[in-house]
Amino acid sequence: MTVRTVAALLMTLVLVSTSPAQSDRPSAMRLLPAETVLMVRTADAGLLVERLQGSLSGQMLRDPSMADLTERAWGKATEAYEANVRGLLELDLEDLLRLPQGEVAFAMINRPYGPPGLVLLADFSEQPRVALQLAEKLENLAAENADLTVTEQQLRSDTATVVRDGNNTSRSVAFVERDGVFLVANDVIILQRTLDRWDGLPIEELVVGDGSQPESEETAAEDAEIAQLYLQSLAENPSFAATMKEVLPGAEEPPQLLFFIDPIGMVEAVGGRNTGVRVAMATFPALGLNGIKGFGFGGWVNTEQWDSLLQGHLLLEAPRAGVVKIARLETGVVEPPPYVPAGVENFGSFRVDSQRLFDDIATTYDRFQYAGAFRKLVDARPTKALGINFEKEFVGNASGNGFWITSYDGEGRLPQGQTSLGVGVLDAAAAQESLDKVAEKYPSILEPATLGAVNYYRFVPRPFRDMPPEERPFSPCVAILDDTLVSCQSFEQFEQFVQASDGTRERLVDSLQYRLVKSRLSRLTEGRPFSAMHYSDVAPMIKHFLARASNDEARQWREERSDRNAFFAGVNELLDGAELPSEEALLKYCSPSGSVIIDTPTGWRLIGFSFKGGQ
């Protein structure tokens, strides 16, 4: 057993042994240090589990028609638990899963003197006997291992149990139990600071160490540097505070899940001691990446109004520069074009200023090269390769509207969902001329074809050239359709698009589900214009799964891959002989969802939701 194994088991222990948080204890955000670069927290794990069970997905899993599949999946999970964990914890899996309650938080901390610090906090005051029993078991296991050293260390009024890899203090894990709260960390200093904040000690009293004299001036300097770390809480971190201000405006109840990450701090924490990473980070200011200050979101599950609700914010420094400036979005809802059929799984749209985007990329690239370097590169690469003036004929003709769609063939013949990308154009005739030029340059790759009144090109990779079209494993297509340059992953998907375009198939923009989602998003954003939008409906995926699960051709496809892919082997074992639910039984738990991004002065605001059942 290693220190990592002990740490993993301790974290399993606290995650499953929590109870309602005590009101007189500061929250995790006020206990964790300001140097936290990643935090995942639930205010009440028991409530989160309860809400998840009451959500549409939770109800679906408990539907009687799903009994055979869920029992099989549960059996697999139980087998894995019995084989790998039960002997260590001496607790049945069902008993383990009944324990979650109260506040649970996991955090990663940037430590300038070593690898990232890790902290796990959980309140289990309602389950102290079970938790302490498991803790004692883990201590005994560590003590029995000759490679590990188990000691106790006094942290003011608390006694921490410390497990080290021999005498290596940099590879250790320590835990403290106080008032029914379990704190686990791989750094005793961080653990002590956390306890000090809990006690409300003034900063000048937060002195780390045992009072002994330093061995040398160098050691004294290191101690002095460490003494200045972790003095403030995460709640006092300006980036965290600003992000949460956007994430939790006027929230009626705390989110069941709260997430925060400092992306640049995360890179520094994980790879800051690596020379290559440090060299890369030196370019961040010039690239403008240092302007990414944080990202966070709050998630609510099974509320009175929503099956799920998510509010997030990407905090960006102002004024924006470099890559962050390049990623600026324009405002205005981009509706689904006429070619997008109803019944797709996902539709996403966004709006940019194409020429400004190109110019910003050129400015940033030239900063590292020389004036005009980017346009020279474009002339030498895409312009020469495609046989068109890329900036004039592609960038100059792009409307700035972008789309992506995923859908299914409807019969379960193709193994997965098909993706298409679309770029809006200002002049469809000019775009067609440009596409024809590219096809003339590559006649062996782009085969001209016609579907109804629509001219398009089949993209034929070299291995597929001698195959009849119906025998090719996939058949990408590209065309100008409804003022959009469309690239489809399959002919089946392209055929659906053409049918929607010519009016013989229902369009997404006219569907009731899409209009309801758009209406709710407008209410959630108080009428503010969107910069990007996403619509989703899981019903097509459910239909596809059921069609594939009962399809002989699909079963053979999975079996051919089972020998070399554990995932397909597991899926085959799960589905082999299983009693599958009907479409009717599952579709009643499906509801559409939507999300938007709003470009604000402080960054990108994300709002998303899914309807409750019956709405």
XYZ file of C-alpha atoms in Angstrom:
615
model
C 0.000 0.000 0.000
C 1.313 3.465 -0.934
C 0.608 6.957 0.410
C -1.568 7.562 -2.670
C -3.635 4.470 -1.833
C -4.118 5.655 1.738
C -5.098 9.122 0.486
C -7.588 7.650 -1.979
C -9.190 5.495 0.701
C -9.367 8.426 3.106
C -11.065 10.522 0.468
C -13.523 7.691 -0.227
C -14.186 7.560 3.502
C -15.032 11.235 3.886
C -17.020 11.432 0.672
C -19.373 8.694 1.798
C -19.496 9.504 5.519
C -20.916 12.999 5.737
C -23.917 14.520 7.470
C -25.711 17.854 7.681
C -23.231 20.700 8.050
C -23.118 22.550 11.365
C -24.233 26.146 11.274
C -21.443 27.377 13.571
C -18.650 26.242 11.237
C -17.379 28.440 8.391
C -18.132 27.128 4.922
C -15.413 25.502 2.816
C -14.919 28.763 0.882
C -13.917 30.508 4.121
C -11.669 27.657 5.266
C -9.756 26.920 2.070
C -6.803 29.203 1.230
C -6.884 31.968 -1.384
C -4.258 30.005 -3.369
C -6.944 27.443 -4.269
C -6.950 26.895 -8.049
C -9.719 24.273 -8.161
C -12.724 23.701 -5.925
C -15.720 21.396 -6.190
C -18.247 21.721 -3.395
C -21.728 20.657 -2.408
C -23.403 22.317 0.564
C -25.327 19.131 1.352
C -24.346 15.846 -0.278
C -27.513 14.177 1.002
C -29.692 16.818 -0.618
C -27.714 16.524 -3.864
C -28.296 12.757 -3.964
C -31.981 13.261 -3.132
C -32.397 15.859 -5.875
C -30.574 13.682 -8.415
C -32.853 10.754 -7.588
C -35.876 12.978 -8.139
C -34.598 14.396 -11.438
C -35.806 13.052 -14.771
C -32.626 10.983 -15.177
C -33.010 9.556 -11.678
C -36.639 8.688 -12.320
C -35.700 7.027 -15.607
C -33.135 4.779 -13.900
C -35.766 3.690 -11.361
C -38.457 3.014 -13.962
C -39.633 -0.636 -13.807
C -38.852 -1.083 -17.494
C -35.187 -0.310 -16.721
C -34.996 -2.878 -13.902
C -33.122 -5.532 -15.875
C -30.455 -3.108 -17.161
C -29.992 -1.323 -13.815
C -29.725 -4.621 -11.934
C -27.078 -5.822 -14.345
C -25.138 -2.546 -14.031
C -25.457 -2.640 -10.235
C -24.183 -6.196 -10.235
C -21.079 -5.134 -12.167
C -20.426 -2.256 -9.759
C -20.855 -4.542 -6.765
C -18.435 -7.093 -8.205
C -15.793 -4.415 -8.731
C -16.303 -3.057 -5.209
C -16.104 -6.503 -3.591
C -12.931 -7.320 -5.515
C -11.068 -4.077 -4.897
C -12.386 -2.123 -1.917
C -14.581 -4.077 0.496
C -11.680 -5.932 2.085
C -10.121 -2.607 3.004
C -13.192 -0.766 4.278
C -15.127 -3.777 5.670
C -18.422 -2.187 4.659
C -21.050 -3.321 2.142
C -21.473 -1.125 -0.936
C -25.169 -0.496 -0.199
C -24.328 0.672 3.335
C -21.576 2.877 1.950
C -23.904 4.596 -0.515
C -26.519 5.298 2.143
C -24.122 7.496 4.126
C -23.696 10.687 2.027
C -24.981 13.812 3.814
C -23.759 17.346 4.585
C -21.058 19.581 3.113
C -18.322 18.017 1.013
C -15.568 19.994 -0.720
C -12.455 19.051 -2.676
C -9.755 21.578 -3.516
C -6.398 21.856 -5.245
C -3.976 24.482 -3.981
C -0.994 26.078 -5.727
C 2.117 25.315 -3.627
C 5.264 27.167 -4.769
C 7.458 24.688 -2.901
C 6.086 21.447 -4.331
C 3.348 19.596 -6.231
C -0.255 20.818 -5.865
C -1.783 20.684 -2.418
C -4.972 18.630 -2.097
C -7.651 19.118 0.552
C -10.869 17.227 1.202
C -13.441 18.407 3.750
C -16.554 16.530 4.826
C -18.971 16.898 7.711
C -20.099 13.509 9.078
C -21.244 14.397 12.596
C -24.278 12.096 12.205
C -22.053 9.114 11.355
C -19.009 9.396 13.670
C -18.913 5.738 14.661
C -18.707 4.403 11.118
C -16.260 7.098 10.021
C -13.924 6.596 12.971
C -14.120 2.834 12.510
C -12.976 3.224 8.912
C -10.289 5.731 9.903
C -8.931 3.285 12.479
C -8.906 0.551 9.830
C -6.884 2.742 7.480
C -4.433 3.697 10.227
C -3.892 0.014 11.016
C -3.351 -0.826 7.355
C -0.780 1.952 7.048
C 0.964 0.887 10.267
C 1.233 -2.704 8.999
C 3.024 -1.544 5.842
C 6.778 -1.351 6.343
C 7.153 1.298 3.639
C 4.878 3.771 5.438
C 5.445 5.815 8.574
C 2.460 6.728 10.748
C 2.906 9.544 13.278
C 0.839 12.057 15.191
C 1.499 15.787 14.962
C 0.026 18.446 17.206
C -1.585 21.344 15.331
C -2.431 23.764 18.138
C -5.546 22.196 19.710
C -5.876 19.395 17.136
C -3.926 16.173 16.707
C -3.299 15.154 13.095
C -2.551 11.612 11.973
C 0.200 11.801 9.351
C 1.037 8.949 6.965
C 4.350 9.339 5.113
C 6.209 7.388 2.481
C 9.090 6.438 4.792
C 10.644 9.704 5.959
C 9.746 11.597 2.791
C 7.776 14.588 4.060
C 6.881 15.618 0.503
C 4.885 12.393 0.066
C 2.446 12.400 2.944
C -1.207 12.657 3.826
C -2.615 13.981 7.084
C -6.115 13.999 8.509
C -7.894 15.581 11.440
C -11.343 14.987 12.871
C -12.929 17.964 14.637
C -16.535 18.249 15.798
C -17.635 15.612 13.329
C -15.763 17.194 10.417
C -13.091 15.249 8.579
C -10.218 17.243 7.017
C -7.695 15.457 4.792
C -4.694 17.125 3.132
C -1.347 16.223 1.626
C 0.245 19.243 3.331
C 0.322 19.776 7.103
C 0.880 23.521 6.639
C -2.306 23.893 4.590
C -4.155 21.742 7.115
C -3.030 23.950 10.016
C -3.960 27.152 8.178
C -7.416 25.706 7.504
C -7.913 24.936 11.191
C -6.628 28.393 12.163
C -9.209 30.044 9.936
C -11.855 27.837 11.512
C -10.786 29.167 14.906
C -10.921 32.743 13.626
C -7.355 33.486 14.688
C -5.918 36.834 13.557
C -3.420 36.650 10.718
C -0.498 37.641 12.921
C -1.062 34.505 14.995
C -1.045 32.168 11.989
C 2.540 31.016 12.510
C 3.498 27.669 11.014
C 6.070 25.454 12.721
C 6.992 23.991 16.065
C 9.078 26.899 17.343
C 12.445 25.273 16.655
C 15.379 27.291 15.276
C 16.050 26.998 11.509
C 19.042 24.938 10.472
C 20.490 27.614 8.166
C 19.861 31.051 6.681
C 18.484 29.368 3.543
C 16.070 27.349 5.635
C 15.092 30.493 7.530
C 14.339 32.269 4.228
C 12.191 29.346 3.080
C 10.324 29.349 6.395
C 9.727 33.084 6.084
C 8.314 32.613 2.559
C 6.035 29.780 3.672
C 4.856 31.890 6.630
C 3.343 34.360 4.116
C 1.305 31.682 2.332
C -2.334 30.727 2.852
C -3.092 33.775 5.026
C -6.387 34.603 3.309
C -9.369 32.431 2.504
C -10.695 31.518 -0.917
C -13.684 33.785 -0.246
C -11.193 36.706 -0.130
C -9.629 35.770 -3.463
C -10.669 38.641 -5.835
C -11.097 36.348 -8.862
C -13.210 33.860 -6.908
C -15.332 36.626 -5.385
C -15.911 38.330 -8.748
C -16.809 35.028 -10.410
C -19.254 34.019 -7.680
C -20.870 37.466 -7.854
C -21.859 36.642 -11.432
C -22.710 33.002 -10.746
C -24.980 33.517 -7.724
C -26.893 36.770 -8.304
C -30.057 36.680 -6.223
C -30.046 32.900 -5.847
C -32.976 31.784 -3.664
C -31.105 28.699 -2.437
C -27.456 27.617 -2.467
C -26.530 25.559 -5.526
C -26.333 21.819 -4.980
C -22.974 21.923 -6.773
C -20.440 24.745 -6.860
C -17.340 24.719 -9.057
C -14.411 27.100 -9.476
C -11.131 26.916 -11.390
C -8.288 29.352 -11.936
C -6.991 27.997 -15.295
C -3.640 29.836 -15.260
C -3.090 29.033 -11.597
C -3.935 25.410 -12.357
C -1.248 25.235 -15.048
C 1.261 26.760 -12.648
C 0.265 24.419 -9.813
C 0.432 21.238 -11.881
C 3.369 21.992 -14.174
C 5.093 25.057 -12.753
C 8.226 23.113 -11.830
C 8.576 21.780 -15.375
C 10.969 23.832 -17.522
C 8.860 23.459 -20.662
C 5.738 24.615 -18.843
C 7.554 27.612 -17.381
C 8.794 28.588 -20.853
C 5.246 28.302 -22.201
C 3.861 30.351 -19.316
C 6.356 33.110 -20.118
C 4.432 33.660 -23.381
C 1.053 33.968 -21.635
C 1.192 37.766 -21.096
C 1.986 38.408 -24.768
C -0.788 36.020 -25.784
C -3.209 37.666 -23.369
C -3.870 34.364 -21.592
C -3.115 35.932 -18.216
C -6.384 37.780 -18.752
C -8.308 34.567 -18.004
C -8.902 35.050 -14.286
C -11.246 32.223 -13.427
C -14.274 30.155 -14.323
C -17.028 29.004 -12.018
C -20.561 27.730 -12.057
C -23.386 26.857 -9.736
C -25.686 23.938 -10.467
C -29.208 23.388 -9.164
C -30.999 20.055 -9.593
C -34.726 19.227 -9.521
C -35.932 22.607 -8.286
C -39.564 23.693 -8.285
C -39.170 25.228 -11.731
C -36.293 23.361 -13.435
C -35.035 19.821 -13.781
C -31.594 21.430 -13.836
C -30.296 24.985 -13.875
C -26.706 26.119 -14.400
C -25.235 29.595 -14.101
C -21.572 30.090 -14.904
C -19.081 32.847 -15.641
C -15.700 33.030 -17.369
C -13.970 35.980 -15.725
C -11.838 37.987 -18.182
C -9.574 40.910 -17.478
C -10.437 44.233 -19.102
C -9.284 45.475 -21.518
C -8.945 42.171 -23.317
C -5.826 41.414 -25.297
C -4.314 38.685 -27.444
C -6.187 35.386 -27.557
C -8.838 36.644 -25.141
C -9.557 39.559 -27.468
C -9.642 37.227 -30.467
C -12.370 35.151 -28.798
C -14.718 38.152 -28.548
C -18.252 37.311 -29.640
C -20.809 39.497 -31.345
C -24.353 39.760 -29.992
C -27.589 38.667 -31.585
C -29.500 35.389 -31.680
C -28.533 33.184 -34.605
C -31.639 31.139 -35.423
C -31.345 27.624 -36.888
C -31.091 27.933 -40.684
C -33.941 26.387 -42.711
C -31.867 23.273 -43.477
C -31.701 22.192 -39.799
C -34.424 19.563 -39.290
C -36.471 19.042 -36.162
C -35.394 16.025 -34.156
C -31.683 16.823 -33.962
C -29.889 16.041 -30.727
C -27.852 19.265 -30.591
C -27.886 22.598 -32.349
C -25.360 25.290 -31.502
C -24.850 28.732 -32.992
C -22.584 31.691 -32.421
C -21.800 35.022 -34.014
C -18.417 36.658 -34.650
C -17.071 39.463 -36.810
C -15.142 37.327 -39.310
C -12.813 40.030 -40.631
C -12.089 41.386 -37.150
C -11.363 37.837 -35.988
C -8.917 37.340 -38.865
C -7.264 40.711 -38.198
C -6.902 39.998 -34.457
C -5.309 36.621 -35.172
C -2.913 38.311 -37.584
C -1.979 40.998 -35.028
C -1.274 38.414 -32.305
C 0.709 36.160 -34.647
C 2.745 39.074 -36.037
C 3.697 40.075 -32.494
C 5.829 36.930 -32.304
C 7.100 37.172 -35.909
C 7.094 40.364 -37.971
C 4.559 42.684 -39.563
C 2.606 40.884 -42.283
C 3.857 37.418 -41.257
C 0.397 35.933 -40.757
C -1.015 37.037 -44.099
C 2.122 35.743 -45.788
C 1.557 32.405 -44.058
C -2.084 32.335 -45.202
C -1.037 32.996 -48.785
C 1.542 30.201 -48.628
C -0.728 27.643 -46.964
C -4.561 27.744 -47.291
C -4.634 30.084 -50.303
C -2.138 27.975 -52.221
C -3.569 24.640 -51.007
C -7.223 25.460 -51.772
C -6.686 27.421 -54.973
C -8.697 30.409 -53.749
C -7.841 33.748 -52.135
C -8.567 32.595 -48.584
C -8.907 36.010 -46.974
C -10.970 37.550 -49.767
C -13.120 34.594 -50.854
C -13.599 32.806 -47.528
C -13.079 35.279 -44.677
C -14.449 38.235 -46.638
C -17.576 36.294 -47.656
C -18.281 34.819 -44.213
C -21.290 36.345 -42.456
C -19.902 35.567 -38.996
C -22.648 33.058 -38.189
C -21.398 29.626 -37.157
C -23.364 26.433 -36.527
C -22.844 22.875 -35.352
C -25.408 20.082 -35.325
C -25.454 16.460 -34.152
C -28.186 14.070 -35.264
C -28.831 10.387 -35.972
C -29.835 8.397 -39.021
C -33.117 7.339 -37.395
C -32.635 3.613 -37.988
C -29.649 2.883 -35.762
C -27.544 1.802 -38.765
C -24.683 4.217 -38.121
C -22.799 3.552 -34.869
C -22.863 7.076 -33.455
C -24.328 10.521 -33.890
C -23.256 12.479 -36.941
C -21.827 15.983 -36.716
C -22.070 18.830 -39.189
C -20.530 22.289 -39.196
C -21.859 25.371 -40.929
C -20.410 28.768 -41.795
C -22.814 31.460 -42.922
C -21.957 33.267 -46.174
C -22.901 36.712 -47.454
C -22.998 35.759 -51.153
C -24.093 32.158 -51.810
C -23.255 32.313 -55.530
C -19.709 33.533 -54.828
C -19.316 30.856 -52.154
C -20.390 28.198 -54.667
C -17.802 29.448 -57.149
C -15.090 29.205 -54.489
C -16.168 25.685 -53.556
C -16.142 24.666 -57.221
C -12.555 25.962 -57.533
C -11.460 23.803 -54.614
C -13.199 20.778 -56.148
C -11.478 21.380 -59.503
C -8.131 21.344 -57.723
C -8.924 18.026 -55.983
C -11.161 16.027 -58.367
C -10.098 12.668 -56.902
C -11.184 13.680 -53.383
C -14.307 15.756 -54.042
C -16.873 13.910 -56.193
C -19.688 16.083 -57.613
C -23.202 14.785 -56.953
C -26.799 15.998 -56.935
C -29.648 15.449 -54.464
C -32.909 16.875 -55.763
C -32.110 20.411 -56.844
C -29.026 20.655 -54.631
C -25.506 20.257 -56.000
C -22.964 18.977 -53.487
C -19.618 17.198 -53.231
C -18.834 13.871 -51.627
C -15.530 13.843 -49.759
C -13.846 10.547 -50.663
C -10.642 9.642 -48.777
C -8.130 7.545 -50.672
C -9.100 4.138 -49.094
C -12.761 4.636 -50.162
C -12.214 5.539 -53.816
C -12.756 2.042 -55.192
C -15.828 1.358 -53.038
C -19.404 1.907 -54.211
C -20.975 4.824 -52.284
C -23.352 2.530 -50.353
C -20.437 0.431 -49.022
C -18.322 3.291 -47.663
C -18.241 3.273 -43.837
C -18.961 6.992 -43.764
C -19.709 9.539 -46.464
C -18.875 13.187 -45.682
C -20.539 15.827 -47.850
C -19.976 19.532 -48.427
C -22.346 22.004 -50.082
C -23.726 25.539 -50.116
C -27.183 25.269 -48.564
C -29.444 28.117 -47.389
C -26.644 30.726 -47.425
C -24.384 28.398 -45.445
C -21.261 26.418 -46.287
C -22.275 23.059 -44.802
C -19.962 20.139 -44.022
C -21.752 16.929 -43.000
C -20.235 13.778 -41.560
C -22.605 11.482 -43.454
C -24.871 11.423 -46.486
C -27.799 10.388 -44.253
C -27.456 13.614 -42.310
C -27.073 15.689 -45.487
C -30.238 14.100 -46.916
C -32.182 15.195 -43.820
C -30.831 18.734 -44.278
C -31.941 18.906 -47.906
C -35.417 17.649 -46.972
C -35.739 20.355 -44.307
C -34.450 22.985 -46.725
C -37.003 22.137 -49.398
C -39.837 21.956 -46.854
C -40.548 18.206 -47.015
C -39.303 17.711 -43.442
C -40.160 19.677 -40.289
C -37.619 22.347 -39.428
C -36.109 22.895 -35.995
C -36.793 26.632 -36.059
C -40.548 25.907 -36.448
C -40.743 23.195 -33.772
C -42.600 23.846 -30.528
C -39.733 22.488 -28.421
C -37.194 24.902 -29.883
C -39.510 27.877 -29.532
C -40.199 27.002 -25.868
C -36.478 26.679 -25.124
C -35.705 29.993 -26.807
C -38.539 31.691 -24.918
C -37.293 30.428 -21.529
C -33.737 31.467 -22.337
C -34.950 34.975 -23.154
C -36.687 35.127 -19.771
C -33.653 33.821 -17.898
C -31.406 36.407 -19.548
C -33.960 39.194 -19.066
C -34.013 39.886 -22.785
C -30.263 40.538 -23.116
C -28.927 39.589 -26.570
C -27.109 36.264 -26.845
C -23.647 35.752 -28.280
C -23.974 31.967 -28.550
C -26.816 29.504 -28.086
C -27.182 25.755 -27.648
C -30.336 23.628 -27.949
C -30.358 19.974 -26.910
C -32.849 17.118 -26.866
C -31.845 13.692 -25.497
C -34.831 11.926 -27.078
C -33.036 11.233 -30.409
C -30.110 9.712 -28.505
C -32.479 7.442 -26.532
C -34.153 6.292 -29.733
C -30.777 5.659 -31.333
C -29.529 3.681 -28.329
C -32.587 1.419 -28.334
C -32.352 0.912 -32.102
C -28.649 0.036 -31.867
C -29.132 -2.219 -28.835
C -31.630 -4.421 -30.692
C -29.995 -4.210 -34.129
C -28.194 -7.393 -35.306
C -25.805 -5.389 -37.482
C -24.957 -3.126 -34.516
C -24.467 -6.123 -32.237
C -21.994 -7.610 -34.708
C -20.233 -4.229 -34.929
C -19.762 -4.181 -31.128
C -18.644 -7.815 -30.996
C -15.944 -7.174 -33.592
C -14.490 -4.529 -31.285
C -14.963 -6.303 -27.962
C -11.684 -8.223 -28.119
C -9.615 -5.054 -28.296
C -11.855 -2.584 -26.464
C -12.935 -3.096 -22.840
C -15.774 -0.590 -23.209
C -17.480 -2.482 -26.031
C -16.862 -5.749 -24.197
C -18.661 -4.328 -21.154
C -21.528 -2.967 -23.254
C -21.974 -6.327 -24.961
C -22.011 -8.152 -21.648
C -24.530 -5.680 -20.249
C -26.879 -5.876 -23.250
C -26.549 -9.589 -24.058
C -29.958 -11.096 -23.310
C -31.114 -7.992 -21.408
C -34.763 -6.968 -21.408
C -34.755 -3.537 -23.026
C -37.263 -0.807 -22.140
C -39.599 0.545 -24.780
C -39.271 3.961 -26.365
C -42.546 5.000 -24.766
C -41.283 4.090 -21.299
C -38.136 6.220 -21.610
C -39.228 9.178 -23.712
C -41.572 10.407 -20.975
C -38.418 11.275 -18.996
C -36.889 13.295 -21.825
C -37.118 17.067 -21.939
C -35.306 19.620 -24.096
C -32.690 21.936 -22.689
C -30.912 25.082 -23.732
C -28.026 27.338 -22.829
C -26.619 30.681 -23.904
C -23.431 32.697 -23.607
C -23.662 36.438 -23.076
C -20.538 38.517 -23.631
C -20.429 40.998 -20.725
C -17.843 43.626 -19.683
C -16.419 41.178 -17.113
C -16.397 38.090 -19.333
C -18.666 35.370 -20.674
C -21.847 34.634 -18.753
C -23.274 31.109 -19.195
C -26.886 30.233 -18.402
C -28.420 26.826 -19.077
C -31.472 24.820 -18.047
C -33.547 21.734 -18.738
C -37.324 21.539 -18.368
C -38.989 19.546 -15.627
C -41.140 16.625 -16.694
C -44.586 17.622 -17.876
C -43.536 21.115 -18.974
